[in-house]
């Protein structure tokens, strides 16, 4: 499995907590006194992870100019599960996220963060037409990529049909959707589909959705950024599924 370079205090800490076995080495800037980094060093030692201390210029090169906060690590790329593994572990009523061609790693990372925060049971990505599960995705997810369950699928349209047979309702998000987000019941087993940044949902995918949903817009722009839209939809799922009086 290829190695990814994860950088930043939060991303490295979450990777160690979630999957210490995947961490090959942690690299810390020489002379670094940040107490949060000291906590990570101690956590790494407890997990028997190799630690090296390097010059800042070396970390700058490995992070390719990104802000590393004095720490980075080499880790195995994010592992993926089979579709059946995710469905078998899903909690009732079930919440799945399907990404139909998200190609920007920062959008993908932000969506994974929102999905994990909303308690999604898994995220499905196409084998092609998708951003790689790279260090940039991990960093953009703020650690969520270490916790969310991921699966690669060869055919999203077939996945949709399979989920329908298992009782899931499939809601596609599209600026031209005929139903408003506030009008649909998200307390039932739900699979949310988000389309690519440019062209949105593919035609065959859109045709298989039970609902094609839009977000209300009052301003002059015609649509939201896909990661922002994902956060709003997932928050609405959480709102509908949270009993009144509960936090």
mmCIF file of C-alpha atoms in Angstrom:
data_model
loop_
_atom_site.group_PDB
_atom_site.id
_atom_site.type_symbol
_atom_site.label_atom_id
_atom_site.label_comp_id
_atom_site.label_asym_id
_atom_site.label_seq_id
_atom_site.Cartn_x
_atom_site.Cartn_y
_atom_site.Cartn_z
ATOM 1 C CA UNK A 1 0.000 0.000 0.000
ATOM 2 C CA UNK A 2 1.344 3.471 -0.891
ATOM 3 C CA UNK A 3 2.344 5.841 1.880
ATOM 4 C CA UNK A 4 0.728 9.215 2.416
ATOM 5 C CA UNK A 5 2.282 12.197 4.155
ATOM 6 C CA UNK A 6 -0.140 13.602 6.727
ATOM 7 C CA UNK A 7 0.721 16.975 8.230
ATOM 8 C CA UNK A 8 -0.640 19.133 10.995
ATOM 9 C CA UNK A 9 -1.262 18.480 14.676
ATOM 10 C CA UNK A 10 -4.911 17.448 14.402
ATOM 11 C CA UNK A 11 -4.505 15.180 11.367
ATOM 12 C CA UNK A 12 -1.516 13.336 12.856
ATOM 13 C CA UNK A 13 -3.135 12.943 16.292
ATOM 14 C CA UNK A 14 -6.362 11.551 14.834
ATOM 15 C CA UNK A 15 -4.464 9.140 12.581
ATOM 16 C CA UNK A 16 -2.549 7.732 15.562
ATOM 17 C CA UNK A 17 -5.686 7.344 17.673
ATOM 18 C CA UNK A 18 -7.695 5.698 14.898
ATOM 19 C CA UNK A 19 -5.106 3.466 13.203
ATOM 20 C CA UNK A 20 -1.714 3.370 14.929
ATOM 21 C CA UNK A 21 -0.804 0.262 12.939
ATOM 22 C CA UNK A 22 -0.861 2.292 9.718
ATOM 23 C CA UNK A 23 1.680 4.868 10.925
ATOM 24 C CA UNK A 24 5.176 4.120 9.631
ATOM 25 C CA UNK A 25 6.954 7.098 11.202
ATOM 26 C CA UNK A 26 6.286 10.458 12.872
ATOM 27 C CA UNK A 27 8.573 13.373 12.088
ATOM 28 C CA UNK A 28 8.825 16.335 14.459
ATOM 29 C CA UNK A 29 10.571 19.662 13.937
ATOM 30 C CA UNK A 30 13.729 19.926 16.057
ATOM 31 C CA UNK A 31 13.313 22.147 19.108
ATOM 32 C CA UNK A 32 9.521 22.046 18.893
ATOM 33 C CA UNK A 33 8.016 22.892 22.316
ATOM 34 C CA UNK A 34 4.283 22.902 21.486
ATOM 35 C CA UNK A 35 2.567 20.957 24.320
ATOM 36 C CA UNK A 36 0.104 19.375 21.870
ATOM 37 C CA UNK A 37 3.012 17.974 19.876
ATOM 38 C CA UNK A 38 4.552 16.666 23.093
ATOM 39 C CA UNK A 39 1.271 14.828 23.755
ATOM 40 C CA UNK A 40 1.426 13.296 20.262
ATOM 41 C CA UNK A 41 5.033 12.183 20.855
ATOM 42 C CA UNK A 42 3.982 10.470 24.075
ATOM 43 C CA UNK A 43 1.000 8.850 22.333
ATOM 44 C CA UNK A 44 3.306 7.621 19.566
ATOM 45 C CA UNK A 45 5.736 6.132 22.063
ATOM 46 C CA UNK A 46 2.902 4.314 23.816
ATOM 47 C CA UNK A 47 1.861 2.893 20.435
ATOM 48 C CA UNK A 48 5.473 1.930 19.603
ATOM 49 C CA UNK A 49 5.557 4.216 16.557
ATOM 50 C CA UNK A 50 8.965 5.325 15.303
ATOM 51 C CA UNK A 51 9.745 9.026 15.860
ATOM 52 C CA UNK A 52 12.398 11.159 14.179
ATOM 53 C CA UNK A 53 13.354 14.790 14.710
ATOM 54 C CA UNK A 54 14.061 16.819 11.577
ATOM 55 C CA UNK A 55 14.933 20.343 10.497
ATOM 56 C CA UNK A 56 12.044 22.656 9.579
ATOM 57 C CA UNK A 57 13.297 22.878 5.980
ATOM 58 C CA UNK A 58 13.022 19.083 5.661
ATOM 59 C CA UNK A 59 9.401 19.127 6.911
ATOM 60 C CA UNK A 60 8.647 22.008 4.530
ATOM 61 C CA UNK A 61 9.793 19.895 1.585
ATOM 62 C CA UNK A 62 7.868 16.796 2.661
ATOM 63 C CA UNK A 63 4.692 18.834 3.238
ATOM 64 C CA UNK A 64 5.213 20.449 -0.188
ATOM 65 C CA UNK A 65 4.844 23.936 1.202
ATOM 66 C CA UNK A 66 1.655 23.244 3.181
ATOM 67 C CA UNK A 67 1.391 24.382 6.810
ATOM 68 C CA UNK A 68 2.603 21.407 8.852
ATOM 69 C CA UNK A 69 2.695 23.006 12.357
ATOM 70 C CA UNK A 70 5.987 21.261 13.116
ATOM 71 C CA UNK A 71 4.803 17.680 12.709
ATOM 72 C CA UNK A 72 3.980 15.168 9.992
ATOM 73 C CA UNK A 73 3.769 11.431 9.621
ATOM 74 C CA UNK A 74 4.045 8.760 6.966
ATOM 75 C CA UNK A 75 0.950 6.572 6.939
ATOM 76 C CA UNK A 76 -0.651 3.949 4.751
ATOM 77 C CA UNK A 77 -3.292 5.401 2.435
ATOM 78 C CA UNK A 78 -6.863 5.202 3.743
ATOM 79 C CA UNK A 79 -8.215 1.692 3.650
ATOM 80 C CA UNK A 80 -11.562 0.928 2.020
ATOM 81 C CA UNK A 81 -14.165 -1.679 2.898
ATOM 82 C CA UNK A 82 -16.486 -3.769 0.777
ATOM 83 C CA UNK A 83 -20.027 -2.489 0.281
ATOM 84 C CA UNK A 84 -21.400 -5.438 2.262
ATOM 85 C CA UNK A 85 -19.112 -4.690 5.201
ATOM 86 C CA UNK A 86 -20.452 -1.140 5.470
ATOM 87 C CA UNK A 87 -24.084 -2.200 5.143
ATOM 88 C CA UNK A 88 -23.661 -4.955 7.724
ATOM 89 C CA UNK A 89 -22.327 -2.433 10.263
ATOM 90 C CA UNK A 90 -24.882 0.297 9.543
ATOM 91 C CA UNK A 91 -26.953 1.457 12.492
ATOM 92 C CA UNK A 92 -30.719 1.824 12.161
ATOM 93 C CA UNK A 93 -32.259 3.750 10.464
ATOM 94 C CA UNK A 94 -29.159 4.002 8.277
ATOM 95 C CA UNK A 95 -27.407 6.965 6.668
ATOM 96 C CA UNK A 96 -25.151 6.539 3.646
ATOM 97 C CA UNK A 97 -23.406 9.122 1.478
ATOM 98 C CA UNK A 98 -22.669 8.452 -2.199
ATOM 99 C CA UNK A 99 -20.311 10.783 -4.073
ATOM 100 C CA UNK A 100 -20.896 10.855 -7.824
ATOM 101 C CA UNK A 101 -17.586 12.249 -9.069
ATOM 102 C CA UNK A 102 -16.128 14.599 -6.435
ATOM 103 C CA UNK A 103 -12.696 15.370 -7.886
ATOM 104 C CA UNK A 104 -11.386 18.151 -5.655
ATOM 105 C CA UNK A 105 -9.519 16.676 -2.636
ATOM 106 C CA UNK A 106 -10.442 19.599 -0.389
ATOM 107 C CA UNK A 107 -14.144 19.154 -1.172
ATOM 108 C CA UNK A 108 -13.844 15.412 -0.593
ATOM 109 C CA UNK A 109 -12.096 15.934 2.736
ATOM 110 C CA UNK A 110 -14.681 18.477 3.878
ATOM 111 C CA UNK A 111 -17.530 16.126 2.929
ATOM 112 C CA UNK A 112 -15.922 13.270 4.871
ATOM 113 C CA UNK A 113 -15.694 15.570 7.888
ATOM 114 C CA UNK A 114 -19.391 16.465 7.676
ATOM 115 C CA UNK A 115 -20.395 12.825 7.091
ATOM 116 C CA UNK A 116 -18.456 11.642 10.131
ATOM 117 C CA UNK A 117 -19.834 14.453 12.298
ATOM 118 C CA UNK A 118 -23.399 13.522 11.284
ATOM 119 C CA UNK A 119 -22.827 9.866 12.148
ATOM 120 C CA UNK A 120 -23.009 8.527 8.578
ATOM 121 C CA UNK A 121 -22.534 4.769 8.379
ATOM 122 C CA UNK A 122 -20.348 4.975 5.297
ATOM 123 C CA UNK A 123 -19.307 6.905 2.204
ATOM 124 C CA UNK A 124 -19.240 5.364 -1.277
ATOM 125 C CA UNK A 125 -16.887 6.614 -3.989
ATOM 126 C CA UNK A 126 -16.692 5.567 -7.648
ATOM 127 C CA UNK A 127 -13.599 3.697 -8.810
ATOM 128 C CA UNK A 128 -13.057 6.441 -11.394
ATOM 129 C CA UNK A 129 -14.034 10.132 -11.566
ATOM 130 C CA UNK A 130 -13.089 10.708 -7.956
ATOM 131 C CA UNK A 131 -10.304 12.392 -6.024
ATOM 132 C CA UNK A 132 -7.676 9.986 -4.719
ATOM 133 C CA UNK A 133 -7.717 9.178 -1.021
ATOM 134 C CA UNK A 134 -4.614 11.278 -0.522
ATOM 135 C CA UNK A 135 -2.912 13.219 2.242
ATOM 136 C CA UNK A 136 -4.707 16.362 1.046
ATOM 137 C CA UNK A 137 -8.054 14.643 1.631
ATOM 138 C CA UNK A 138 -6.998 13.495 5.103
ATOM 139 C CA UNK A 139 -5.833 16.983 6.021
ATOM 140 C CA UNK A 140 -8.996 18.648 4.685
ATOM 141 C CA UNK A 141 -11.124 16.191 6.672
ATOM 142 C CA UNK A 142 -9.516 17.405 9.942
ATOM 143 C CA UNK A 143 -9.027 13.820 11.104
ATOM 144 C CA UNK A 144 -12.462 12.494 10.125
ATOM 145 C CA UNK A 145 -10.963 10.384 7.318
ATOM 146 C CA UNK A 146 -9.426 8.170 9.997
ATOM 147 C CA UNK A 147 -12.885 7.301 11.364
ATOM 148 C CA UNK A 148 -15.406 7.249 8.509
ATOM 149 C CA UNK A 149 -15.985 3.970 6.641
ATOM 150 C CA UNK A 150 -15.223 4.171 2.908
ATOM 151 C CA UNK A 151 -15.986 1.916 -0.055
ATOM 152 C CA UNK A 152 -15.048 2.115 -3.729
ATOM 153 C CA UNK A 153 -17.739 0.957 -6.169
ATOM 154 C CA UNK A 154 -17.515 0.320 -9.901
ATOM 155 C CA UNK A 155 -21.102 1.308 -10.741
ATOM 156 C CA UNK A 156 -23.110 3.829 -8.708
ATOM 157 C CA UNK A 157 -26.357 3.135 -10.574
ATOM 158 C CA UNK A 158 -26.142 -0.544 -9.585
ATOM 159 C CA UNK A 159 -25.333 0.429 -6.000
ATOM 160 C CA UNK A 160 -28.494 2.543 -5.890
ATOM 161 C CA UNK A 161 -30.653 -0.363 -7.063
ATOM 162 C CA UNK A 162 -29.068 -2.614 -4.439
ATOM 163 C CA UNK A 163 -29.723 -0.095 -1.669
ATOM 164 C CA UNK A 164 -33.361 0.305 -2.703
ATOM 165 C CA UNK A 165 -33.861 -3.448 -2.344
ATOM 166 C CA UNK A 166 -32.533 -3.140 1.208
ATOM 167 C CA UNK A 167 -35.095 -0.472 2.076
ATOM 168 C CA UNK A 168 -33.070 2.696 1.572
ATOM 169 C CA UNK A 169 -34.626 5.823 0.110
ATOM 170 C CA UNK A 170 -32.271 7.553 -2.284
ATOM 171 C CA UNK A 171 -32.115 11.363 -2.351
ATOM 172 C CA UNK A 172 -29.970 13.096 -4.951
ATOM 173 C CA UNK A 173 -28.905 16.693 -4.376
ATOM 174 C CA UNK A 174 -29.180 18.937 -7.430
ATOM 175 C CA UNK A 175 -29.678 22.683 -7.898
ATOM 176 C CA UNK A 176 -32.569 21.905 -10.286
ATOM 177 C CA UNK A 177 -34.203 19.416 -7.931
ATOM 178 C CA UNK A 178 -38.001 19.478 -7.831
ATOM 179 C CA UNK A 179 -38.312 18.859 -4.083
ATOM 180 C CA UNK A 180 -37.076 21.170 -1.345
ATOM 181 C CA UNK A 181 -34.853 19.662 1.330
ATOM 182 C CA UNK A 182 -37.375 20.700 3.975
ATOM 183 C CA UNK A 183 -40.139 18.676 2.297
ATOM 184 C CA UNK A 184 -38.647 15.168 2.501
ATOM 185 C CA UNK A 185 -38.564 12.698 5.365
ATOM 186 C CA UNK A 186 -34.958 11.946 6.310
ATOM 187 C CA UNK A 187 -35.771 9.806 9.344
ATOM 188 C CA UNK A 188 -36.120 6.713 7.121
ATOM 189 C CA UNK A 189 -33.085 4.704 5.877
ATOM 190 C CA UNK A 190 -31.470 7.265 3.580
ATOM 191 C CA UNK A 191 -28.728 7.350 0.963
ATOM 192 C CA UNK A 192 -27.673 10.881 -0.024
ATOM 193 C CA UNK A 193 -26.034 11.389 -3.418
ATOM 194 C CA UNK A 194 -23.852 14.395 -4.219
ATOM 195 C CA UNK A 195 -22.741 15.150 -7.769
ATOM 196 C CA UNK A 196 -19.512 16.529 -9.190
ATOM 197 C CA UNK A 197 -18.436 20.136 -8.711
ATOM 198 C CA UNK A 198 -19.088 21.058 -12.343
ATOM 199 C CA UNK A 199 -21.816 18.920 -13.916
ATOM 200 C CA UNK A 200 -23.669 17.669 -10.841
ATOM 201 C CA UNK A 201 -25.379 14.275 -10.844
ATOM 202 C CA UNK A 202 -24.929 12.060 -13.883
ATOM 203 C CA UNK A 203 -28.153 11.416 -15.805
ATOM 204 C CA UNK A 204 -28.352 7.661 -15.077
ATOM 205 C CA UNK A 205 -27.764 8.331 -11.385
ATOM 206 C CA UNK A 206 -30.352 11.107 -11.230
ATOM 207 C CA UNK A 207 -32.981 8.913 -12.929
ATOM 208 C CA UNK A 208 -32.623 6.265 -10.223
ATOM 209 C CA UNK A 209 -33.114 8.642 -7.275
ATOM 210 C CA UNK A 210 -36.390 8.488 -5.343
ATOM 211 C CA UNK A 211 -36.105 12.250 -4.838
ATOM 212 C CA UNK A 212 -34.000 14.953 -6.473
ATOM 213 C CA UNK A 213 -33.645 17.618 -3.831
ATOM 214 C CA UNK A 214 -32.591 21.255 -4.005
ATOM 215 C CA UNK A 215 -31.489 23.702 -1.335
ATOM 216 C CA UNK A 216 -33.370 27.000 -1.061
ATOM 217 C CA UNK A 217 -31.328 29.935 -2.381
ATOM 218 C CA UNK A 218 -32.267 33.573 -1.896
ATOM 219 C CA UNK A 219 -29.170 35.265 -3.308
ATOM 220 C CA UNK A 220 -27.897 35.828 -6.834
ATOM 221 C CA UNK A 221 -25.697 32.711 -7.060
ATOM 222 C CA UNK A 222 -27.342 29.615 -8.526
ATOM 223 C CA UNK A 223 -25.828 26.933 -6.294
ATOM 224 C CA UNK A 224 -23.719 26.180 -3.234
ATOM 225 C CA UNK A 225 -20.247 24.661 -3.156
ATOM 226 C CA UNK A 226 -20.751 20.876 -2.987
ATOM 227 C CA UNK A 227 -19.009 20.456 0.376
ATOM 228 C CA UNK A 228 -21.076 23.279 1.892
ATOM 229 C CA UNK A 229 -24.260 21.727 0.468
ATOM 230 C CA UNK A 230 -23.268 18.350 1.925
ATOM 231 C CA UNK A 231 -22.861 19.884 5.368
ATOM 232 C CA UNK A 232 -26.299 21.497 5.216
ATOM 233 C CA UNK A 233 -28.061 18.327 4.069
ATOM 234 C CA UNK A 234 -26.333 16.164 6.664
ATOM 235 C CA UNK A 235 -27.216 18.682 9.362
ATOM 236 C CA UNK A 236 -30.864 18.470 8.299
ATOM 237 C CA UNK A 237 -30.702 14.665 8.595
ATOM 238 C CA UNK A 238 -29.313 15.062 12.096
ATOM 239 C CA UNK A 239 -31.966 17.640 12.997
ATOM 240 C CA UNK A 240 -34.833 15.430 11.845
ATOM 241 C CA UNK A 241 -33.448 12.383 13.643
ATOM 242 C CA UNK A 242 -32.750 14.082 16.953
ATOM 243 C CA UNK A 243 -35.693 13.886 19.400
ATOM 244 C CA UNK A 244 -36.867 17.218 20.735
ATOM 245 C CA UNK A 245 -35.136 18.130 23.956
ATOM 246 C CA UNK A 246 -31.989 16.142 23.082
ATOM 247 C CA UNK A 247 -28.695 17.777 22.223
#
